[in-house]
Amino acid sequence: MTRHFLRADDLAADELATVLDRAARHKTDRGRQAATLAGKAVAVVFEKPSLRTRMSFELAIVELGGHAMKIDDVEIGLGRREAISDVAKVMSRYVDAIVLRTFAQARLEELAAAATVPVVNALSDHEHPCQALADLQTVRENHDKLAGRTLAWIGDGNNVAHSLLLAGALSGMHVRVAHPEGHAPEQAVVDRASQHAAAMGGSITIGTDPAAAATDADVVSTDVWTSMGQEGESDARRQAFATFQVTDELMALADSEAIFLHCLPAHRGEEVAGTVIDGPASRVFDQAENRLHAQKAILEHLLVPEVLGEPGAAA
Ligand code: CP
Ligand code: NVA
């Protein structure tokens, strides 16, 4: 069966750990890596704007000796010019994997159902699993082990939050979310994350108090108040989220070694104070760099799993 990476928990816990080990190795070995994707082509398709995802995927594929084909949906007309299932079947005849950034998770599921090559979620309305890989890689660089660490998510229960809930839980972390009323993460995701956390010795806590979430946390993370596609709600969201900015005062409640994460792009003075994102706890540019390393690892996991070794075996 073709394996896809549409949701963060499409990886089992041991596979996630192996992918993160491999990502760390890619970071150390950059420039000296084997051409593990030689002879392979990957389509990278965007329905929404991107800086990091576009650059890091293209570079990941090229640096591993593969061929990256970047295509904007405006050319394809996914589901408009042509049925999504037909696009999936055509692309499967040309390339070895399809990476898609799309407005709806359902479009990814439809593409994956008809594709005979792996499909990777490069952000949907529902998840951003590649971001979660890079985020956890960044946490590991600062706090060594993930299990037992506490991550506080402040703000919208959005796509990035969903993937971090799932990947954090699979890694045995304690994930706390503080969201404004009406902006909680989806209950089905919280339920799945809670099951993973129970199995891995972590926990999931969902609430509406940023201070409670941030207290003694090892990681404080946030994201924009208005995601791509929600621009019509931005005024209402600015009001609803006004007390959810990550400030120096909030960071002061966290552990003294706590780091600040943000997937970027960021809006200083909205979800995060400039003094926090540009301050000593911020690791946002490591996070952005780690997209490159983590995506190399996930592509290898899907296309040449033998290079990663057995899941759970340390790289
Ligand atoms: N974090 C992230 O996915 O950035 P882009 O939207 O620029 O790709
Ligand atoms: N939640 C944001 C993430 C951007 C990388 C969005 O979907 O726009």
Coordinates of C-alpha atoms in Angstrom, one line a residue, residues 90-235:
V90 CA -1.5 11.4 -14.4
M91 CA 1.1 12.7 -12.0
S92 CA 1.6 9.2 -10.7
R93 CA 2.8 8.2 -14.2
Y94 CA 5.4 11.0 -14.2
V95 CA 6.7 11.5 -10.7
D96 CA 7.7 9.5 -7.6
A97 CA 5.9 11.7 -5.0
I98 CA 3.5 14.6 -4.9
V99 CA 3.8 17.4 -2.3
L100 CA 0.6 19.6 -2.1
R101 CA -0.3 22.8 -0.3
T102 CA -4.0 23.1 -0.5
F103 CA -7.0 24.9 1.1
A104 CA -8.8 21.7 2.1
Q105 CA -7.6 18.5 3.7
A106 CA -10.3 16.7 1.7
R107 CA -8.5 17.6 -1.5
L108 CA -5.3 16.0 -0.2
E109 CA -7.3 12.9 0.8
E110 CA -8.9 12.7 -2.6
L111 CA -5.5 13.1 -4.4
A112 CA -4.0 10.4 -2.2
A113 CA -6.8 8.0 -2.7
A114 CA -6.2 8.0 -6.5
A115 CA -2.4 8.4 -6.5
T116 CA -0.1 5.4 -6.8
V117 CA 2.8 7.5 -5.4
P118 CA 3.2 9.0 -1.9
V119 CA 1.4 12.3 -1.3
V120 CA 2.8 14.8 1.3
N121 CA 0.7 17.5 3.0
A122 CA 2.6 20.8 2.6
L123 CA -0.2 22.6 4.6
S124 CA -3.9 22.3 4.5
D125 CA -6.7 24.1 6.4
H126 CA -6.5 21.2 8.9
E127 CA -2.8 20.2 9.3
H128 CA 0.8 21.2 8.7
P129 CA 2.6 18.0 9.5
C130 CA 6.0 18.9 7.9
Q131 CA 6.1 22.0 10.1
A132 CA 5.5 19.8 13.2
L133 CA 8.6 17.7 12.2
A134 CA 10.8 20.8 12.0
D135 CA 9.3 22.1 15.3
L136 CA 10.1 18.9 17.2
Q137 CA 13.6 18.8 15.6
T138 CA 14.1 22.3 17.0
V139 CA 12.9 21.3 20.4
R140 CA 15.2 18.4 20.5
E141 CA 18.2 20.6 19.6
N142 CA 17.5 22.6 22.7
H143 CA 16.0 20.2 25.2
D144 CA 17.6 16.9 24.0
K145 CA 14.7 14.5 24.8
L146 CA 11.1 15.3 23.8
A147 CA 9.4 12.9 26.2
G148 CA 8.3 14.6 29.3
R149 CA 8.8 18.1 27.9
T150 CA 6.0 20.6 28.0
L151 CA 4.9 22.6 25.0
A152 CA 2.4 25.5 25.4
W153 CA 0.5 26.5 22.3
I154 CA -0.9 30.0 22.7
G155 CA -3.7 31.1 20.3
D156 CA -5.6 29.6 17.4
G157 CA -6.4 25.8 17.5
N158 CA -5.4 25.8 13.8
N159 CA -3.7 23.6 11.3
V160 CA -0.2 24.0 12.9
A161 CA -1.7 23.4 16.4
H162 CA -3.3 20.2 15.2
S163 CA -0.1 18.8 13.8
L164 CA 1.9 19.8 16.9
L165 CA -0.7 18.2 19.2
L166 CA -0.4 14.9 17.3
A167 CA 3.3 14.9 16.8
G168 CA 4.0 16.1 20.4
A169 CA 1.7 13.5 21.8
L170 CA 3.4 10.8 19.7
S171 CA 6.7 12.0 21.2
G172 CA 5.5 11.7 24.8
M173 CA 5.3 15.4 25.4
H174 CA 2.8 17.3 27.5
V175 CA 1.0 19.6 25.1
R176 CA -1.1 22.5 26.5
V177 CA -3.3 24.7 24.3
A178 CA -4.7 28.0 25.4
H179 CA -7.2 29.4 22.9
P180 CA -9.8 32.1 22.8
E181 CA -13.4 30.9 23.1
G182 CA -14.6 29.6 19.7
H183 CA -11.1 28.8 18.4
A184 CA -10.3 25.5 20.1
P185 CA -8.5 22.8 18.2
E186 CA -10.9 20.3 16.6
Q187 CA -12.2 17.7 19.1
A188 CA -11.4 14.7 16.9
V189 CA -7.8 15.8 16.8
V190 CA -7.7 16.4 20.5
D191 CA -9.1 12.9 21.1
R192 CA -6.5 11.3 18.8
A193 CA -3.7 13.3 20.4
S194 CA -5.0 12.3 23.9
Q195 CA -4.9 8.6 22.9
H196 CA -1.3 9.0 21.6
A197 CA -0.3 10.9 24.7
A198 CA -1.8 8.2 27.0
A199 CA 0.2 5.5 25.1
M200 CA 3.5 7.5 25.2
G201 CA 3.3 8.9 28.8
G202 CA 2.5 12.5 27.8
S203 CA -0.7 14.5 28.2
I204 CA -3.0 17.0 26.4
T205 CA -4.5 19.9 28.2
I206 CA -6.9 22.3 26.4
G207 CA -8.0 25.6 28.0
T208 CA -8.4 29.3 27.6
D209 CA -5.8 30.7 30.0
P210 CA -2.4 31.6 28.4
A211 CA -0.7 32.0 31.8
A212 CA -1.8 28.6 32.9
A213 CA -0.6 27.0 29.7
A214 CA 2.8 28.8 29.7
T215 CA 3.7 28.3 33.4
D216 CA 6.9 26.2 33.6
A217 CA 6.6 25.2 29.9
D218 CA 9.8 24.2 28.1
V219 CA 8.5 25.5 24.8
V220 CA 6.1 28.4 24.0
S221 CA 4.7 28.4 20.5
T222 CA 2.2 30.4 18.6
D223 CA 1.0 31.2 15.0
V224 CA -0.8 34.0 13.2
W225 CA -4.3 34.8 14.4
T226 CA -5.7 34.8 10.8
S227 CA -4.5 31.9 8.6
M228 CA -4.5 31.9 4.8
G229 CA -8.0 31.7 3.5
Q230 CA -9.5 33.4 6.6
E231 CA -8.7 37.0 5.7
G232 CA -12.4 38.0 5.8
E233 CA -12.4 37.2 9.6
S234 CA -9.2 39.2 10.4
D235 CA -10.9 42.1 12.3

